[in-house]
Short mmCIF file of C-alpha atoms in Angstrom, two decimals:
data_model
loop_
_atom_site.label_atom_id
_atom_site.label_comp_id
_atom_site.label_asym_id
_atom_site.label_seq_id
_atom_site.Cartn_x
_atom_site.Cartn_y
_atom_site.Cartn_z
CA MET T 1271 0.00 0.00 0.00
CA LYS T 1272 1.48 3.29 -1.13
CA ILE T 1273 0.03 5.30 1.75
CA ILE T 1274 1.95 3.12 4.22
CA LYS T 1275 5.25 3.54 2.35
CA TYR T 1276 4.77 7.27 1.85
CA THR T 1277 3.86 7.82 5.49
CA LEU T 1278 6.81 5.82 6.81
CA VAL T 1279 9.37 7.46 4.51
CA GLY T 1280 7.84 10.90 5.00
CA TYR T 1281 7.83 10.54 8.77
CA LEU T 1282 11.47 9.46 8.89
CA ALA T 1283 12.32 12.40 6.61
CA LEU T 1284 10.41 14.80 8.87
CA LEU T 1285 12.24 13.64 12.00
CA SER T 1286 15.58 13.76 10.21
CA ALA T 1287 14.94 17.25 8.83
CA ALA T 1288 13.88 18.55 12.25
CA TRP T 1289 17.05 17.12 13.80
CA TRP T 1290 19.25 18.46 10.97
CA LEU T 1291 17.83 21.97 11.23
CA THR T 1292 18.38 21.87 14.99
CA ASP T 1293 21.94 20.50 15.04
CA GLN T 1294 23.40 21.45 11.67
CA ALA T 1295 25.62 24.20 13.07
CA ASP T 1296 27.74 21.62 14.91
CA LEU T 1297 28.13 19.18 12.03
CA PHE T 1298 30.49 21.33 9.99
CA ASN T 1299 32.96 21.56 12.88
CA LEU T 1300 33.32 17.89 13.69
CA ALA T 1301 36.71 16.19 13.50
CA GLY T 1302 37.56 12.67 14.63
CA PHE T 1303 35.70 9.51 15.49
CA PHE T 1304 34.24 10.36 18.91
CA PRO T 1305 32.64 13.70 17.98
CA TRP T 1306 30.84 11.95 15.11
CA ARG T 1307 29.89 9.11 17.41
CA ASN T 1308 28.26 11.58 19.81
CA VAL T 1309 26.31 13.26 17.01
CA LEU T 1310 25.14 9.98 15.49
CA SER T 1311 24.14 8.74 18.93
CA GLN T 1312 21.91 11.78 19.34
CA TYR T 1313 20.49 11.43 15.83
CA THR T 1314 19.62 7.72 16.11
CA GLY T 1315 18.21 8.33 19.59
CA VAL T 1316 15.89 11.06 18.30
CA ILE T 1317 14.73 8.95 15.35
CA ALA T 1318 14.23 5.84 17.48
CA ILE T 1319 12.06 7.50 20.14
CA GLY T 1320 10.15 9.37 17.43
CA VAL T 1321 9.37 6.15 15.55
CA MET T 1322 8.44 4.31 18.76
CA SER T 1323 6.13 7.18 19.73
CA LEU T 1324 4.13 7.02 16.50
CA ALA T 1325 3.92 3.23 16.76
CA MET T 1326 2.59 3.59 20.31
CA ILE T 1327 0.07 6.23 19.21
CA LEU T 1328 -1.27 3.95 16.47
CA SER T 1329 -1.60 1.08 18.96
CA ALA T 1330 -4.30 3.14 20.70
CA ARG T 1331 -6.47 2.66 17.57
CA PRO T 1332 -7.29 6.33 16.86
CA VAL T 1333 -10.33 5.74 14.69
CA PHE T 1334 -10.30 9.26 13.22
CA LEU T 1335 -7.16 8.33 11.24
CA GLU T 1336 -8.84 5.39 9.49
CA ARG T 1337 -10.16 7.44 6.58
CA TYR T 1338 -6.69 8.80 5.85
CA PHE T 1339 -4.99 5.39 5.91
CA GLY T 1340 -7.88 3.38 4.48
CA GLY T 1341 -8.72 1.44 7.64
CA LEU T 1342 -7.28 0.16 10.88
CA ASP T 1343 -5.81 -2.82 9.04
CA LYS T 1344 -3.52 -0.42 7.10
CA MET T 1345 -2.72 1.49 10.30
CA TYR T 1346 -1.62 -1.78 11.91
CA ARG T 1347 0.55 -2.57 8.89
CA LEU T 1348 2.21 0.84 9.36
CA HIS T 1349 2.52 0.06 13.08
CA LYS T 1350 4.34 -3.15 12.18
CA TRP T 1351 6.81 -1.37 9.89
CA LEU T 1352 7.36 1.35 12.46
CA GLY T 1353 8.20 -1.42 14.91
CA ILE T 1354 10.68 -2.97 12.48
CA SER T 1355 12.21 0.47 11.86
CA ALA T 1356 12.43 1.12 15.60
CA LEU T 1357 14.13 -2.25 16.07
CA VAL T 1358 16.79 -1.50 13.45
CA ILE T 1359 17.37 2.11 14.52
CA SER T 1360 17.48 1.35 18.25
CA ILE T 1361 20.03 -1.43 17.70
CA SER T 1362 22.10 1.04 15.65
CA HIS T 1363 21.81 3.57 18.48
CA TRP T 1364 22.95 0.97 21.01
CA LEU T 1365 25.94 -0.05 18.88
CA ILE T 1366 26.96 3.56 18.28
CA ALA T 1367 26.69 4.37 22.00
CA ASP T 1368 28.32 1.24 23.44
CA GLY T 1369 30.43 -0.12 20.58
CA PRO T 1370 33.29 2.37 21.01
CA LYS T 1371 33.51 1.49 24.71
CA TRP T 1372 34.10 -2.15 23.79
CA LEU T 1373 36.72 -1.18 21.22
CA VAL T 1374 38.55 0.94 23.80
CA GLN T 1375 38.51 -1.96 26.29
CA LEU T 1376 39.94 -4.26 23.60
CA GLY T 1377 42.63 -1.75 22.82
CA TRP T 1378 41.47 -1.33 19.23
CA LEU T 1379 40.49 2.29 19.75
CA THR T 1380 42.01 5.06 21.84
CA ARG T 1381 39.79 7.54 23.56
CA PRO T 1382 41.19 11.05 23.18
CA GLY T 1383 42.39 12.75 26.33
CA GLY T 1384 41.50 16.13 27.58
CA ARG T 1385 37.79 15.57 28.02
CA GLY T 1386 37.80 18.20 30.75
CA PRO T 1387 35.45 18.53 33.70
CA ARG T 1388 31.72 18.27 33.29
CA PRO T 1389 29.93 21.61 32.97
CA VAL T 1390 28.53 23.10 36.17
CA PHE T 1391 25.02 24.52 36.12
CA PRO T 1392 23.16 26.51 38.78
CA GLU T 1393 21.93 24.35 41.63
CA GLY T 1394 18.32 23.30 41.03
CA SER T 1395 18.39 24.22 37.34
CA LEU T 1396 16.86 21.80 34.86
CA GLN T 1397 20.26 21.25 33.23
CA GLN T 1398 21.77 20.25 36.58
CA ILE T 1399 18.86 17.91 37.39
CA PHE T 1400 19.22 16.18 34.02
CA LEU T 1401 23.00 15.92 34.50
CA GLU T 1402 22.53 14.21 37.87
CA GLN T 1403 20.10 11.70 36.35
CA ARG T 1404 22.30 10.64 33.42
CA GLY T 1405 23.59 7.46 35.06
CA LEU T 1406 20.09 6.34 36.05
CA ALA T 1407 18.71 7.18 32.60
CA GLU T 1408 21.48 5.22 30.89
CA GLY T 1409 20.87 2.16 33.06
CA ILE T 1410 17.10 2.22 32.68
CA GLY T 1411 17.40 2.85 28.95
CA GLU T 1412 19.76 -0.08 28.44
CA TRP T 1413 17.50 -2.61 30.17
CA ALA T 1414 14.40 -1.17 28.52
CA PHE T 1415 16.17 -1.52 25.17
CA TYR T 1416 16.93 -5.20 25.81
CA ALA T 1417 13.29 -5.83 26.77
CA ALA T 1418 11.94 -3.90 23.79
CA VAL T 1419 14.17 -5.74 21.31
CA LEU T 1420 13.09 -9.13 22.67
CA LEU T 1421 9.40 -8.20 22.60
CA MET T 1422 9.59 -6.72 19.08
CA VAL T 1423 11.34 -9.82 17.78
CA LEU T 1424 8.68 -12.06 19.38
CA ALA T 1425 5.95 -9.93 17.79
CA LEU T 1426 7.43 -10.66 14.35
CA VAL T 1427 7.54 -14.44 14.91
CA LYS T 1428 4.31 -15.78 13.39
CA ARG T 1429 4.55 -19.06 15.30
CA PHE T 1430 4.53 -17.24 18.63
CA PRO T 1431 1.00 -17.91 19.95
CA TYR T 1432 -1.42 -15.01 19.62
CA LYS T 1433 -2.40 -15.34 23.27
CA ARG T 1434 1.22 -14.91 24.40
CA PHE T 1435 1.74 -12.15 21.84
CA PHE T 1436 -1.22 -10.24 23.27
CA GLN T 1437 0.07 -10.68 26.83
CA THR T 1438 3.71 -9.82 26.16
CA HIS T 1439 3.11 -7.01 23.67
CA LYS T 1440 1.56 -4.89 26.42
CA ILE T 1441 4.90 -4.94 28.25
CA LEU T 1442 6.24 -2.83 25.38
CA ALA T 1443 4.24 0.05 26.84
CA VAL T 1444 6.31 -0.17 30.04
CA ALA T 1445 9.55 -0.36 28.05
CA TYR T 1446 8.45 2.64 25.99
CA LEU T 1447 7.77 4.76 29.11
CA ALA T 1448 11.24 3.85 30.41
CA LEU T 1449 12.77 4.86 27.07
CA VAL T 1450 10.91 8.18 27.19
CA PHE T 1451 12.63 8.90 30.51
CA HIS T 1452 15.93 7.83 28.96
CA ALA T 1453 15.38 10.19 26.01
CA VAL T 1454 14.23 13.19 28.04
CA VAL T 1455 17.34 13.08 30.21
CA LEU T 1456 19.93 12.19 27.55
CA VAL T 1457 18.80 14.18 24.52
CA LYS T 1458 21.14 17.13 24.08
CA PHE T 1459 19.68 19.92 26.18
CA ASP T 1460 19.98 22.47 23.39
CA TYR T 1461 17.57 20.39 21.29
CA TRP T 1462 14.64 21.38 23.49
CA SER T 1463 14.87 24.97 22.29
CA GLY T 1464 15.33 23.94 18.65
CA LEU T 1465 12.90 22.68 16.04
CA VAL T 1466 13.16 19.03 17.03
CA GLY T 1467 12.44 19.68 20.73
CA PRO T 1468 8.74 20.66 20.51
CA LEU T 1469 8.17 17.84 18.00
CA LEU T 1470 9.61 15.30 20.43
CA ILE T 1471 7.58 16.76 23.30
CA VAL T 1472 4.33 16.31 21.37
CA LEU T 1473 5.23 12.80 20.18
CA MET T 1474 6.43 11.53 23.55
CA THR T 1475 3.43 13.06 25.36
CA LEU T 1476 0.93 11.43 23.01
CA GLY T 1477 2.95 8.20 23.03
CA SER T 1478 3.00 8.15 26.83
CA ILE T 1479 -0.76 8.69 26.97
CA ALA T 1480 -1.22 5.81 24.51
CA ALA T 1481 1.11 3.61 26.59
CA VAL T 1482 -0.90 4.25 29.76
CA MET T 1483 -4.10 3.54 27.83
CA SER T 1484 -2.63 0.23 26.65
CA LEU T 1485 -1.70 -0.75 30.19
CA THR T 1486 -5.22 0.05 31.39
CA ASN T 1487 -6.91 -1.71 28.44
CA ARG T 1488 -8.32 1.48 26.95
CA ARG T 1489 -8.39 2.57 23.30
CA ALA T 1490 -8.85 5.92 21.58
CA GLY T 1491 -11.35 4.66 19.02
CA GLY T 1492 -14.22 2.25 18.81
CA LYS T 1493 -17.09 1.67 21.19
CA ARG T 1494 -17.36 -1.16 23.66
CA ALA T 1495 -20.39 -3.36 24.02
CA LEU T 1496 -21.31 -6.43 26.03
CA GLY T 1497 -23.40 -9.33 24.90
CA LYS T 1498 -24.07 -13.05 25.10
CA VAL T 1499 -23.67 -15.92 22.65
CA LEU T 1500 -27.06 -16.58 21.11
CA ALA T 1501 -26.24 -19.48 18.77
CA ILE T 1502 -23.29 -21.49 17.47
CA GLU T 1503 -23.34 -23.32 14.15
CA GLN T 1504 -20.44 -25.48 13.03
CA LEU T 1505 -19.65 -25.80 9.34
CA ALA T 1506 -17.36 -28.78 9.79
CA ALA T 1507 -16.43 -29.22 6.14
CA LEU T 1508 -15.14 -25.65 6.01
CA GLY T 1509 -13.57 -25.57 9.47
CA VAL T 1510 -15.76 -22.57 10.29
CA ALA T 1511 -17.91 -21.72 13.28
CA ALA T 1512 -20.81 -19.29 12.78
CA ILE T 1513 -21.37 -17.45 16.05
CA GLU T 1514 -24.38 -15.22 16.64
CA VAL T 1515 -24.26 -12.72 19.48
CA GLN T 1516 -27.01 -10.69 21.14
CA LEU T 1517 -25.60 -7.35 22.24
CA ASP T 1518 -26.78 -5.10 25.02
CA SER T 1519 -26.91 -1.35 24.48
CA GLY T 1520 -23.68 0.39 23.54
CA TRP T 1521 -23.01 -0.85 20.02
CA PRO T 1522 -23.19 2.10 17.59
CA GLY T 1523 -23.98 -0.05 14.57
CA HIS T 1524 -21.65 -0.96 11.73
CA LYS T 1525 -21.30 -0.92 7.96
CA PRO T 1526 -20.95 -4.17 6.01
CA GLY T 1527 -17.27 -5.01 5.66
CA GLN T 1528 -16.20 -3.66 9.05
CA PHE T 1529 -14.74 -5.76 11.85
CA ALA T 1530 -14.61 -5.81 15.63
CA PHE T 1531 -12.22 -6.96 18.31
CA VAL T 1532 -14.05 -9.75 20.07
CA THR T 1533 -13.26 -11.23 23.49
CA PHE T 1534 -14.87 -14.60 24.04
CA HIS T 1535 -12.43 -15.61 26.81
CA GLU T 1536 -10.53 -13.17 29.03
CA ASP T 1537 -7.43 -15.36 29.21
CA GLU T 1538 -7.13 -15.22 25.41
CA GLY T 1539 -7.82 -11.53 24.93
CA PRO T 1540 -9.49 -9.83 21.97
CA HIS T 1541 -9.30 -11.23 18.43
CA PRO T 1542 -10.26 -9.28 15.29
CA PHE T 1543 -13.15 -10.85 13.39
CA THR T 1544 -15.00 -9.49 10.37
CA ILE T 1545 -18.71 -9.00 10.95
CA ALA T 1546 -20.81 -11.33 8.80
CA SER T 1547 -24.16 -9.60 9.21
CA ALA T 1548 -25.78 -6.29 8.30
CA TRP T 1549 -26.85 -4.04 11.16
CA GLN T 1550 -30.60 -4.30 11.73
CA LYS T 1551 -30.72 -2.26 14.97
CA ASP T 1552 -31.88 -5.34 16.87
CA GLY T 1553 -28.59 -5.93 18.72
CA ARG T 1554 -27.80 -9.10 16.78
CA ILE T 1555 -24.42 -9.57 15.18
CA ARG T 1556 -22.85 -12.60 13.50
CA PHE T 1557 -19.26 -13.75 13.04
CA LEU T 1558 -17.69 -16.49 10.93
CA VAL T 1559 -14.60 -17.83 12.67
CA LYS T 1560 -12.16 -19.96 10.67
CA ALA T 1561 -10.09 -22.55 12.55
CA LEU T 1562 -6.66 -21.14 11.69
CA GLY T 1563 -4.84 -21.37 15.03
CA ASP T 1564 -4.91 -23.21 18.35
CA TYR T 1565 -7.52 -20.91 19.85
CA THR T 1566 -9.88 -20.68 16.87
CA ARG T 1567 -9.70 -24.47 16.46
CA SER T 1568 -10.72 -24.98 20.09
CA LEU T 1569 -13.31 -22.18 20.14
CA PRO T 1570 -16.38 -24.28 19.16
CA LYS T 1571 -15.67 -26.66 22.06
CA ARG T 1572 -14.92 -23.92 24.61
CA LEU T 1573 -17.77 -21.58 23.67
CA LYS T 1574 -21.33 -22.21 24.84
CA VAL T 1575 -24.66 -20.53 24.25
CA GLY T 1576 -25.16 -17.91 26.98
CA ASP T 1577 -21.44 -17.14 27.41
CA SER T 1578 -20.55 -13.48 27.83
CA VAL T 1579 -18.90 -11.62 24.97
CA LYS T 1580 -17.11 -8.26 24.74
CA LEU T 1581 -16.90 -6.26 21.51
CA GLU T 1582 -14.87 -3.22 20.56
CA GLY T 1583 -15.44 -1.44 17.28
CA PRO T 1584 -16.49 -1.13 14.59
CA TYR T 1585 -13.27 -0.63 12.64
CA GLY T 1586 -12.27 -0.68 8.99
CA GLN T 1587 -12.88 1.13 5.71
CA PHE T 1588 -13.65 -1.96 3.61
CA THR T 1589 -17.17 -0.60 3.19
CA PHE T 1590 -17.87 -0.85 -0.57
CA GLU T 1591 -17.98 2.90 -1.14
CA GLY T 1592 -17.10 4.06 -4.64
CA ASN T 1593 -18.41 5.94 -7.66
CA ALA T 1594 -18.05 3.20 -10.27
CA PRO T 1595 -21.36 1.78 -11.61
CA ARG T 1596 -20.09 -1.79 -11.22
CA GLN T 1597 -18.25 -3.69 -8.50
CA ILE T 1598 -16.24 -6.90 -8.59
CA TRP T 1599 -15.93 -8.75 -5.29
CA ILE T 1600 -13.33 -11.47 -4.73
CA GLY T 1601 -13.48 -13.52 -1.55
CA GLY T 1602 -10.82 -16.12 -0.87
CA GLY T 1603 -11.82 -18.71 1.72
CA ILE T 1604 -13.02 -17.05 4.93
CA GLY T 1605 -12.51 -13.76 3.08
CA ILE T 1606 -16.08 -14.22 1.84
CA THR T 1607 -17.31 -12.84 5.19
CA PRO T 1608 -17.55 -9.09 4.40
CA PHE T 1609 -19.37 -9.88 1.15
CA ILE T 1610 -22.00 -11.90 3.00
CA ALA T 1611 -22.65 -8.89 5.23
CA ARG T 1612 -22.88 -6.59 2.21
CA MET T 1613 -25.34 -8.89 0.42
CA LYS T 1614 -27.53 -8.94 3.54
CA ALA T 1615 -27.57 -5.14 3.45
CA LEU T 1616 -28.23 -4.92 -0.29
CA ALA T 1617 -31.19 -7.28 -0.01
CA GLY T 1618 -32.91 -4.60 2.09
CA GLU T 1619 -31.43 -1.47 0.49
CA PRO T 1620 -30.25 -1.96 -3.12
CA ASP T 1621 -27.76 0.61 -4.41
CA GLY T 1622 -28.31 -0.01 -8.12
CA LYS T 1623 -24.74 -1.19 -8.85
CA ALA T 1624 -24.05 -4.32 -10.87
CA VAL T 1625 -21.99 -6.75 -8.79
CA ASP T 1626 -20.05 -9.92 -9.61
CA LEU T 1627 -18.91 -11.99 -6.62
CA PHE T 1628 -16.14 -14.56 -7.03
CA HIS T 1629 -15.99 -16.98 -4.12
CA CYS T 1630 -12.72 -18.91 -4.36
CA THR T 1631 -12.38 -21.81 -1.95
CA ALA T 1632 -10.23 -24.88 -1.35
CA ASP T 1633 -12.98 -26.42 0.81
CA TYR T 1634 -16.51 -27.08 -0.41
CA ASP T 1635 -19.72 -27.39 1.56
CA GLN T 1636 -22.96 -27.58 -0.41
CA ALA T 1637 -25.10 -26.22 2.43
CA ALA T 1638 -22.84 -23.16 2.74
CA VAL T 1639 -22.89 -22.62 -1.03
CA ASP T 1640 -26.69 -22.88 -1.03
CA LYS T 1641 -26.88 -20.13 1.61
CA LEU T 1642 -24.47 -18.01 -0.36
CA THR T 1643 -26.55 -18.54 -3.50
CA ARG T 1644 -29.73 -17.44 -1.73
CA ASP T 1645 -28.00 -14.32 -0.35
CA ALA T 1646 -26.68 -13.47 -3.81
CA ALA T 1647 -30.11 -13.89 -5.39
CA ALA T 1648 -31.76 -11.68 -2.77
CA ALA T 1649 -29.09 -8.99 -3.31
CA LYS T 1650 -29.18 -9.37 -7.12
CA VAL T 1651 -25.46 -10.24 -7.15
CA SER T 1652 -23.97 -12.46 -9.86
CA LEU T 1653 -22.25 -15.30 -8.00
CA HIS T 1654 -19.26 -17.26 -9.33
CA VAL T 1655 -18.23 -20.14 -7.05
CA LEU T 1656 -14.77 -21.51 -7.85
CA TRP T 1657 -13.83 -24.67 -6.00
CA ASP T 1658 -10.10 -25.24 -6.52
CA GLN T 1659 -10.45 -29.00 -6.95
CA ARG T 1660 -13.21 -28.68 -9.53
CA ASP T 1661 -12.73 -25.30 -11.22
CA GLY T 1662 -9.11 -24.36 -10.68
CA ARG T 1663 -8.05 -21.00 -9.32
CA LEU T 1664 -9.19 -17.56 -10.34
CA ASP T 1665 -6.66 -15.85 -12.57
CA LEU T 1666 -6.60 -12.63 -14.52
CA GLN T 1667 -7.80 -14.19 -17.77
CA ARG T 1668 -10.82 -15.82 -16.15
CA LEU T 1669 -11.68 -12.64 -14.24
CA THR T 1670 -11.60 -10.34 -17.27
CA LYS T 1671 -13.46 -12.87 -19.43
CA SER T 1672 -16.21 -13.33 -16.84
CA VAL T 1673 -16.70 -9.57 -16.46
CA PRO T 1674 -16.11 -8.02 -19.91
CA ASN T 1675 -16.65 -4.45 -18.66
CA TRP T 1676 -14.27 -4.88 -15.72
CA ARG T 1677 -12.61 -1.55 -16.51
CA GLU T 1678 -15.78 0.20 -15.30
CA ALA T 1679 -15.70 -1.51 -11.90
CA ASP T 1680 -14.29 -1.03 -8.45
CA VAL T 1681 -12.61 -4.21 -7.20
CA TRP T 1682 -12.95 -5.34 -3.57
CA PHE T 1683 -10.73 -8.20 -2.45
CA CYS T 1684 -10.59 -10.06 0.87
CA GLY T 1685 -8.49 -13.19 1.18
CA PRO T 1686 -4.89 -14.44 1.15
CA ALA T 1687 -2.48 -11.53 0.71
CA ARG T 1688 -0.44 -13.12 -2.12
CA PHE T 1689 -3.58 -13.97 -4.05
CA GLY T 1690 -4.76 -10.39 -3.74
CA GLN T 1691 -1.38 -9.00 -4.77
CA ALA T 1692 -1.35 -11.20 -7.87
CA ILE T 1693 -4.78 -9.96 -8.94
CA ARG T 1694 -3.81 -6.35 -8.16
CA ASP T 1695 -0.57 -6.58 -10.14
CA GLY T 1696 -2.29 -8.30 -13.05
CA LEU T 1697 -5.01 -5.68 -13.32
CA GLY T 1698 -2.43 -2.94 -12.88
CA SER T 1699 -0.44 -4.30 -15.83
CA LEU T 1700 -3.60 -3.80 -17.92
CA GLY T 1701 -3.92 -0.19 -16.81
CA PHE T 1702 -6.44 -0.64 -14.00
CA PRO T 1703 -6.13 2.28 -11.50
CA GLY T 1704 -4.64 1.12 -8.20
CA GLU T 1705 -6.91 3.39 -6.15
CA ARG T 1706 -9.93 1.39 -7.36
CA PHE T 1707 -8.54 -1.90 -6.02
CA HIS T 1708 -9.52 -2.25 -2.37
CA GLN T 1709 -7.86 -4.96 -0.30
CA GLU T 1710 -8.33 -5.88 3.33
CA LEU T 1711 -4.96 -6.45 5.06
CA PHE T 1712 -6.31 -8.66 7.79
CA GLU T 1713 -3.04 -9.29 9.61
CA MET T 1714 -2.83 -7.51 12.94
CA ARG T 1715 0.74 -8.54 13.74
#
């Protein structure tokens, strides 16, 4: 997604420019290894805490940013890349700060003499207070760095169980707060009166608020609602459980294609699930849960009718809005869910658009296909069911042949990321505008 790349690169450029404009006067007078080491230590420290701050802000799920990024799923993808950037930059900062000390101890590098006494500031001045806290800030920062690196690496390991990821990822908020203290004390004092200082103050303040919210299980966006499990239907051939929930007051309603963070069991924490029903203002909401991990495989056995449920949302911009007179929907596997919700809505409120729905699946269940066929008929949607074993996979040639006027359509895709990328690239090679291809990035880690 271009918006993610542009935002990440632009943000790094903004932080770098603010630092450069603040510290450029000193750069032209540097000579020798250690002066450059000090400057680069400050630079990487500024960039690292700036990147961590934005990542922490996004973790609070500020729903007002969804329209700019195209949904919370894209914001979480940016959050992931900010985390990777923070990991690389913070390791660089650590090596720049501590590496020369190791080289001096090994005798491979000589520290220049004549460092002179530390500056003396008026007693009780902010400069003097910061100077007295340097040792503490260095120690806290080092241990917080070790913890943050471990937690960020674990977050990137797909095999690390989601339950443990959810539990350990919150500890990053504590590490971040420790690193804020480290940065406040050790950032060059002159920076606070320069261009980069106010920027850091805003970022670290908002990041700290987001960290406290994370530790207290609060979020900036989305409403919370309580409910109970009303019914559970198992579609064994598909490895899917259809779960219907009756909500109490508090749910603001949702658009077809949006999702919610759902907590069925407190020890597991919230999982994001796409909503499979249109909002009828009756408090009922339906989810289709695919058995993809240990928890989702065990969910039908653990969950019982009458169990309490917590919801947070709705989130997402996969809401079928567009000006084109035709739409093409492509649902891969459980990615059919948002299209089911949209068909339920269209059955009651048609929008006049011609729609072709391609349901591509490796597993086949006739009862599920019959339901899908009835929903499509009620919504006046042209349904194309492609069972891999029988029909092969959907490719560009089949897509364009099935919908001759595909150039007049908006395309909405939900399914495996590589499948979606292949369709996007193929259409793009034929001149299809990228902004009219909408893809749900349903990976929250």
